Amino acid sequence: MAKSQNRNEPIFRVAIALPVYRLFDYLAPERVELIKVKPGIRLEVPFGKAKKIAFLVECVQHSDIDIGKLKRVERILDEKPLLSAKDLALLHWAGRYYHHPLGEVFSAAFPVALRQGKPSVIQAEKRYALTELGKATDSGQLKRSPKQKSVLEKFQTHQNSLSEAELSAWNENWRSSVKLLIDRQLLQLSVSESGTHAAEQPVVRNDALHCNPQQQAAIDTVCEGLGQFGVFLLEGVTGSGKTEVYMQIIRTVLERGQQVLVLLPEITLTPQLEDRFRQRFTVRMAISHSKLTDRQRASAWLTMQRGECSILLGTRSTLFTPLKNPGLIILDEEHDASFKQQEGFRFSARDVAVVRGKLLNIPVLLGSATPALESLHNVDNKRYHLLHLPERAGIATAPVLQLLDIRNKRMQEGLSEALVAQMRLTLAKNEQVLLFLNRRGFAPTLICHGCGWVARCRRCDANLVIHYDEGILRCHHCGQEQRLIRQCPACKTGELTPLGLGTERVEKVLAELFPDKSIVRLDRDSTQRKGSLENYLQQINRGEVDIILGTQMLAKGHHFPNVTLVAILDVDSGLFSIDFHAPEKLAQMIVQVSGRAGRAEKPGRVIMQTRQPEHPLLTTLIHQGYNSFARTALAERKEASLPPFSYQALLRVQAQDAEMPKLFLQAVVELAQEYSKGRTQLLGPVAAPMARRAGLYRYQLLFQSGRRPELHALLDVLMPKIEKLKQAKKVRWSLDVDPVDLY
DNA sequence: AGCACGCCGACT
DNA sequence: GTCGGCGTGCTC
């Protein structure tokens, strides 16, 4: 039949973004010059009834599929691959290491617009600036249009022009106001000032700050290592001048004509670093994070790919952006768990960055005040080179940490009398107080005083959290809400009482205790409105706020120079977790929160309320510092053969049916025992710590081995078989290699 | 992931 | 007698 005459047709083996491990074979397009076709190019292929975008993996001569059944590639989308051979190798490595389908890995490397098959064209980015009229206009005149007023103020408090990307990061809905302000001739389109860099022009526009010897040593060490692979761990407390070190190293990289990729854990941290970089560097800089439009992200990606831009600042997903002249990868706050993607393709941006650095033969610079235990372990075994910044730069002094024993003490909504007294002293000196409580809402539990009934989520194994402001009960795990009830549904008589502490409740008592003070609450609920976080931060730094109260989001990066007292209201809640990562996370959180205080010339103090004043984690951390804590914690991990002294992968399963997840994992265990020759342990199957979430029943199975190759060899044979398991079709499962969150 | 095929319940 | 429920299986 037709079979034989086509025997020598070239076959395109492609990856398609699907949750399956196998690749798909297609007939090459007719009249194609095979020499010009390189792996990595995007293709459009017929797939089932639809068309899909595919990535060419290789050209082969033979297919296992009957050649008559193969379809033909419809269209070639790229003349040349947008990814280099080394970046393709990185994706293949990541697919193998995380045991994730290659098509989805490829898909993650491209910005949305390109993975949908859009052409690789760059949309020029617009910038806006004040007109002379805009500079002279008092924003008070716009008080009848508050959105325009705030946009005008944004420009008036900003030195340079603002790009679409910067405006989007600040407030997603800026377009209409900017348009109206242009109509009023207060704003104008500005000629792209950050794109003016010419080859002969200096890369920096102003002088570097003076560095202390340790900073200089760090700069020199990394700069000497440019042009070859090496991982540097820059350990420096808040205020030790890490950013200055980054900038001086970046300058050298730029002067070599190379590009720099800078990764941050969170979008909210990009504007401040972007500002500092723009003040220092003349080169073009791209920003990429999920608040930007698909078009903006595609432009950032392509300008880096073409080498038209020298610095890329972005979050986790930016890691795979191709670089025409790669020089350096910086990953700031490397300990931060946000660098681990928590769904789908669960990669660690830190670990993949290191592999990327190795493939590109460039240095990787990791920065943190509280390095991850794995990173310190990698310093110990000489894989990473430690650069230590022991001092605070300038004249700032380190904050003093102290424990406040609250056993048997009178408490008012989580505040001890001693703490309130310290707050009064601080406020009397006109200095700011920061209170940290990592629980939003009014109270985490609503309990009946009469019968003990507790408000539970119907779809999760969790209690509903009281949100008085909104008059609702909300589940923090599935988002389900219901009206706040007044009467106990069980006994109809008892009094419903809020139990426990949330930021809303503390805010209320603060308002009573300090009626003449201005209080700001920063948590996901109070900052949901776009741009409100930035507005609050500005208020705080203008000194219009006396007491700052907030959750996790306070712990990251933001500087509050006039804060001299920090209190961690409930440090004990972090001491009792089944996850072995918990002590590390708690210690990092304490040090990070402490870093918010006592910058500038005013010394800061940190008070931790605890009922465990003798707890070794707390005493070690306070008296000997983070590094001693880390040493102790690493010794404990070693003793217990936990990571980084062993290697883990967690197989998670969930299903509507209560029994299926367990049955599926039992089948997996049978398979694993058949193929596991070595000493890879199987821990489970066990119910997940939260056995039901959003209506789904959850189970998990942990693989652990003292040798990484052994674990991966097992997973290599196991995963394709798991995919074909008949039980697999009735559940949703995912593998998490190097899990950081065992929940 | 989509999407069609397929075999059992309440409607014109 | 049909419309449609979502269980199961396939996509080169």
XYZ file of N, CA and C in Angstrom, chain A residues 484-605:
366
model
N -22.283 35.026 58.506
C -21.924 34.835 59.906
C -23.216 34.591 60.692
N -23.271 33.453 61.379
C -24.495 33.123 62.105
C -24.421 33.624 63.543
N -25.592 33.871 64.139
C -25.633 34.399 65.513
C -25.946 33.298 66.521
N -26.751 32.311 66.028
C -27.205 31.284 66.955
C -26.594 29.932 66.593
N -26.274 29.149 67.622
C -25.672 27.841 67.385
C -26.679 26.936 66.672
N -26.313 26.396 65.508
C -27.246 25.552 64.770
C -27.460 24.191 65.443
N -26.592 23.827 66.371
C -26.700 22.513 67.007
C -27.647 22.540 68.205
N -27.378 23.443 69.162
C -28.179 23.424 70.385
C -29.183 24.577 70.441
N -29.093 25.490 69.494
C -30.033 26.619 69.378
C -30.037 27.567 70.592
N -29.264 27.231 71.605
C -29.302 28.086 72.795
C -27.969 28.769 73.030
N -26.912 27.985 72.920
C -25.583 28.454 73.330
C -25.141 29.715 72.622
N -24.188 30.323 73.208
C -23.645 31.578 72.714
C -22.457 31.258 71.817
N -22.420 31.782 70.615
C -21.289 31.531 69.724
C -20.154 32.496 70.056
N -18.977 31.929 70.276
C -17.844 32.728 70.720
C -16.685 32.594 69.742
N -16.074 33.710 69.341
C -14.867 33.603 68.516
C -13.706 33.121 69.375
N -12.987 32.130 68.861
C -11.871 31.558 69.607
C -10.594 31.762 68.806
N -9.564 32.262 69.451
C -8.292 32.462 68.776
C -8.184 33.863 68.191
N -7.050 34.063 67.519
C -6.647 35.414 67.172
C -6.407 35.568 65.678
N -6.921 36.651 65.119
C -6.602 37.004 63.743
C -6.277 38.488 63.686
N -5.750 38.934 62.554
C -5.326 40.335 62.446
C -6.486 41.315 62.654
N -7.680 40.923 62.161
C -8.831 41.816 62.295
C -9.138 42.093 63.767
N -9.037 41.030 64.578
C -9.333 41.143 66.001
C -8.300 42.014 66.711
N -7.034 41.814 66.351
C -5.974 42.617 66.967
C -6.144 44.086 66.569
N -6.523 44.305 65.316
C -6.731 45.683 64.858
C -7.799 46.372 65.719
N -8.846 45.624 66.033
C -9.946 46.186 66.805
C -9.472 46.589 68.207
N -8.703 45.700 68.850
C -8.262 46.019 70.210
C -7.224 47.152 70.190
N -6.433 47.209 69.126
C -5.458 48.298 69.016
C -6.169 49.646 68.938
N -7.272 49.661 68.193
C -8.034 50.899 68.047
C -8.584 51.357 69.403
N -8.918 50.365 70.260
C -9.408 50.730 71.590
C -8.276 51.178 72.498
N -7.132 50.472 72.425
C -6.004 50.784 73.304
C -5.297 52.075 72.902
N -5.258 52.329 71.596
C -4.526 53.506 71.108
C -5.451 54.355 70.240
N -6.473 54.958 70.857
C -7.504 55.657 70.067
C -6.945 56.833 69.263
N -5.848 57.428 69.713
C -5.315 58.600 69.009
C -4.206 58.235 68.031
N -3.968 56.920 67.854
C -2.891 56.518 66.945
C -3.462 55.996 65.628
N -2.672 56.160 64.597
C -3.106 55.677 63.287
C -2.591 54.260 63.072
N -3.511 53.366 62.728
C -3.188 51.943 62.614
C -3.459 51.470 61.194
N -2.525 50.706 60.649
C -2.742 50.125 59.325
C -2.602 48.617 59.408
N -3.561 47.938 58.791
C -3.524 46.476 58.761
C -3.153 46.023 57.359
N -2.104 45.224 57.257
C -1.668 44.736 55.951
C -1.815 43.224 55.889
N -2.858 42.762 55.238
C -2.994 41.338 54.968
C -3.746 41.180 53.650
N -3.959 39.950 53.239
C -4.543 39.731 51.924
C -5.928 40.384 51.819
N -6.654 40.420 52.950
C -7.999 41.007 52.913
C -7.954 42.521 52.751
N -7.025 43.170 53.486
C -7.025 44.633 53.467
C -6.307 45.189 52.236
N -5.542 44.369 51.542
C -4.791 44.885 50.395
C -5.290 44.303 49.083
N -6.499 43.725 49.112
C -7.014 43.103 47.897
C -7.234 44.128 46.781
N -7.657 45.323 47.193
C -7.859 46.371 46.202
C -6.526 46.689 45.532
N -6.562 46.814 44.201
C -5.332 47.012 43.452
C -4.611 48.281 43.909
N -3.307 48.140 44.096
C -2.524 49.314 44.435
C -2.603 49.726 45.883
N -3.451 49.047 46.667
C -3.606 49.522 48.038
C -2.380 49.210 48.889
N -1.700 48.089 48.599
C -0.492 47.790 49.372
C 0.524 48.918 49.208
N 0.749 49.301 47.954
C 1.716 50.369 47.708
C 1.299 51.681 48.385
N -0.006 51.970 48.334
C -0.481 53.185 48.993
C -0.225 53.145 50.499
N -0.518 51.995 51.109
C -0.262 51.856 52.546
C 1.228 52.019 52.854
N 2.076 51.392 52.011
C 3.519 51.466 52.258
C 3.988 52.914 52.191
N 3.420 53.665 51.238
C 3.797 55.081 51.136
C 3.371 55.850 52.381
N 2.134 55.589 52.824
C 1.648 56.239 54.049
C 2.578 55.959 55.217
N 2.990 54.695 55.329
C 3.855 54.294 56.436
C 5.181 55.041 56.357
N 5.765 55.081 55.160
C 7.077 55.713 55.046
C 7.023 57.241 55.115
N 5.830 57.801 54.882
C 5.678 59.248 55.101
C 5.445 59.554 56.572
N 5.386 58.519 57.407
C 5.210 58.725 58.836
C 3.778 59.003 59.242
N 2.826 58.668 58.361
C 1.426 58.937 58.695
C 0.794 57.806 59.496
N 1.572 56.761 59.717
C 1.059 55.587 60.424
C 1.899 55.344 61.669
N 1.217 54.995 62.794
C 1.958 54.721 64.025
C 2.160 53.229 64.242
N 1.087 52.473 64.012
C 1.154 51.041 64.264
C 0.838 50.282 62.975
N 1.737 49.369 62.602
C 1.541 48.541 61.426
C 1.295 47.128 61.911
N 0.214 46.547 61.423
C -0.155 45.207 61.846
C -0.318 44.370 60.602
N 0.278 43.198 60.584
C 0.108 42.430 59.362
C 0.580 40.995 59.433
N 0.395 40.320 58.294
C 0.741 38.911 58.151
C 2.034 38.774 57.358
N 2.297 37.533 56.934
C 3.419 37.162 56.072
C 3.907 38.248 55.121
N 2.971 38.973 54.518
C 3.404 39.932 53.500
C 4.293 41.037 54.073
N 4.277 41.194 55.414
C 5.166 42.164 56.051
C 6.597 41.652 56.108
N 6.732 40.326 56.068
C 8.050 39.735 56.310
C 8.969 39.868 55.115
N 8.412 40.242 53.984
C 9.212 40.199 52.776
C 9.655 41.567 52.265
N 10.939 41.838 52.426
C 11.572 42.903 51.682
C 11.263 44.352 51.999
N 10.038 44.677 52.402
C 9.719 46.091 52.538
C 10.444 46.715 53.724
N 10.872 47.939 53.517
C 11.652 48.620 54.546
C 10.782 49.623 55.278
N 10.868 49.609 56.588
C 10.144 50.591 57.393
C 11.163 51.281 58.291
N 11.814 52.326 57.781
C 12.962 52.914 58.489
C 12.616 53.451 59.873
N 11.375 53.856 60.081
C 11.056 54.467 61.382
C 10.469 53.472 62.380
N 10.433 52.200 62.003
C 9.967 51.178 62.949
C 11.112 50.820 63.881
N 10.885 50.956 65.195
C 11.937 50.584 66.146
C 11.496 49.458 67.067
N 10.210 49.112 66.998
C 9.748 47.981 67.805
C 8.950 47.036 66.929
N 9.392 45.778 66.914
C 8.668 44.736 66.190
C 8.198 43.718 67.205
N 6.949 43.311 67.133
C 6.477 42.255 68.023
C 5.892 41.119 67.200
N 6.318 39.909 67.518
C 5.724 38.720 66.909
C 4.749 38.182 67.947
N 3.452 38.292 67.662
C 2.450 38.064 68.694
C 2.340 36.600 69.093
N 2.463 35.714 68.122
C 2.249 34.304 68.443
C 3.313 33.457 67.769
N 4.491 33.442 68.377
C 5.603 32.717 67.772
C 5.419 31.210 67.993
N 4.653 30.838 69.002
C 4.513 29.414 69.365
C 3.800 28.598 68.297
N 2.885 29.227 67.546
C 2.105 28.453 66.577
C 3.016 27.821 65.527
N 4.210 28.369 65.359
C 5.133 27.780 64.397
C 5.975 26.651 64.969
N 5.872 26.424 66.271
C 6.754 25.445 66.911
C 6.236 24.017 66.851
N 4.973 23.875 66.546
C 4.399 22.530 66.567
C 3.802 22.157 65.223
N 4.637 21.692 64.321
C 4.135 21.251 63.030
C 4.725 19.883 62.737
N 3.975 19.075 62.003
C 4.484 17.753 61.677
C 5.499 17.809 60.548
N 5.509 18.907 59.789
C 6.423 19.037 58.660
C 7.822 19.384 59.179
N 8.798 18.568 58.758
C 10.159 18.809 59.283
C 10.758 20.120 58.793
N 10.141 20.759 57.806
C 10.631 22.063 57.339
C 10.212 23.202 58.282
N 9.252 22.924 59.180
C 8.639 24.002 59.949
C 9.641 24.830 60.780
N 10.567 24.192 61.524
C 11.504 25.010 62.299
C 12.328 25.950 61.417
N 12.777 25.430 60.282
C 13.552 26.273 59.357
C 12.722 27.472 58.903
N 11.482 27.207 58.503
C 10.619 28.296 58.037
C 10.366 29.315 59.146
N 10.161 28.810 60.364
C 9.890 29.717 61.488
C 11.097 30.611 61.761
N 12.275 29.989 61.808
C 13.492 30.768 62.076
C 13.693 31.828 60.993
N 13.466 31.443 59.750
C 13.611 32.415 58.659
C 12.607 33.541 58.806
N 11.391 33.179 59.160
C 10.350 34.191 59.327
C 10.725 35.180 60.433
N 11.199 34.656 61.580
C 11.556 35.541 62.697
C 12.653 36.517 62.272
N 13.686 35.976 61.629
C 14.803 36.854 61.235
C 14.345 37.856 60.173
N 13.528 37.395 59.237
C 13.052 38.296 58.183
C 12.185 39.415 58.760
N 11.285 39.061 59.676
C 10.433 40.088 60.286
C 11.296 41.055 61.089
N 12.280 40.491 61.794
C 13.177 41.350 62.579
C 13.887 42.361 61.699
N 14.184 41.934 60.479
C 14.909 42.793 59.558
C 14.152 44.042 59.175
N 12.852 44.067 59.470
C 12.061 45.261 59.145
C 12.393 46.396 60.099
N 12.950 46.093 61.276
C 13.168 47.110 62.304
C 14.601 47.617 62.315
N 14.763 48.816 62.867
C 16.079 49.333 63.195
C 16.986 49.534 62.009
N 16.411 49.874 60.903
C 17.283 50.289 59.816
C 17.670 51.724 60.150
N 18.278 52.401 59.255
C 18.717 53.771 59.497
C 19.522 53.838 60.797
N 19.425 54.947 61.494
C 20.314 55.120 62.649
C 19.663 54.708 63.964
N 18.350 54.389 63.889
C 17.670 54.044 65.135
C 17.735 52.544 65.405
N 18.211 52.141 66.563
C 18.280 50.716 66.851
C 16.878 50.124 66.997
N 16.721 48.891 66.550
C 15.411 48.255 66.626
C 15.388 47.166 67.687
N 14.177 46.865 68.131
C 13.992 45.805 69.118
C 12.914 44.869 68.618
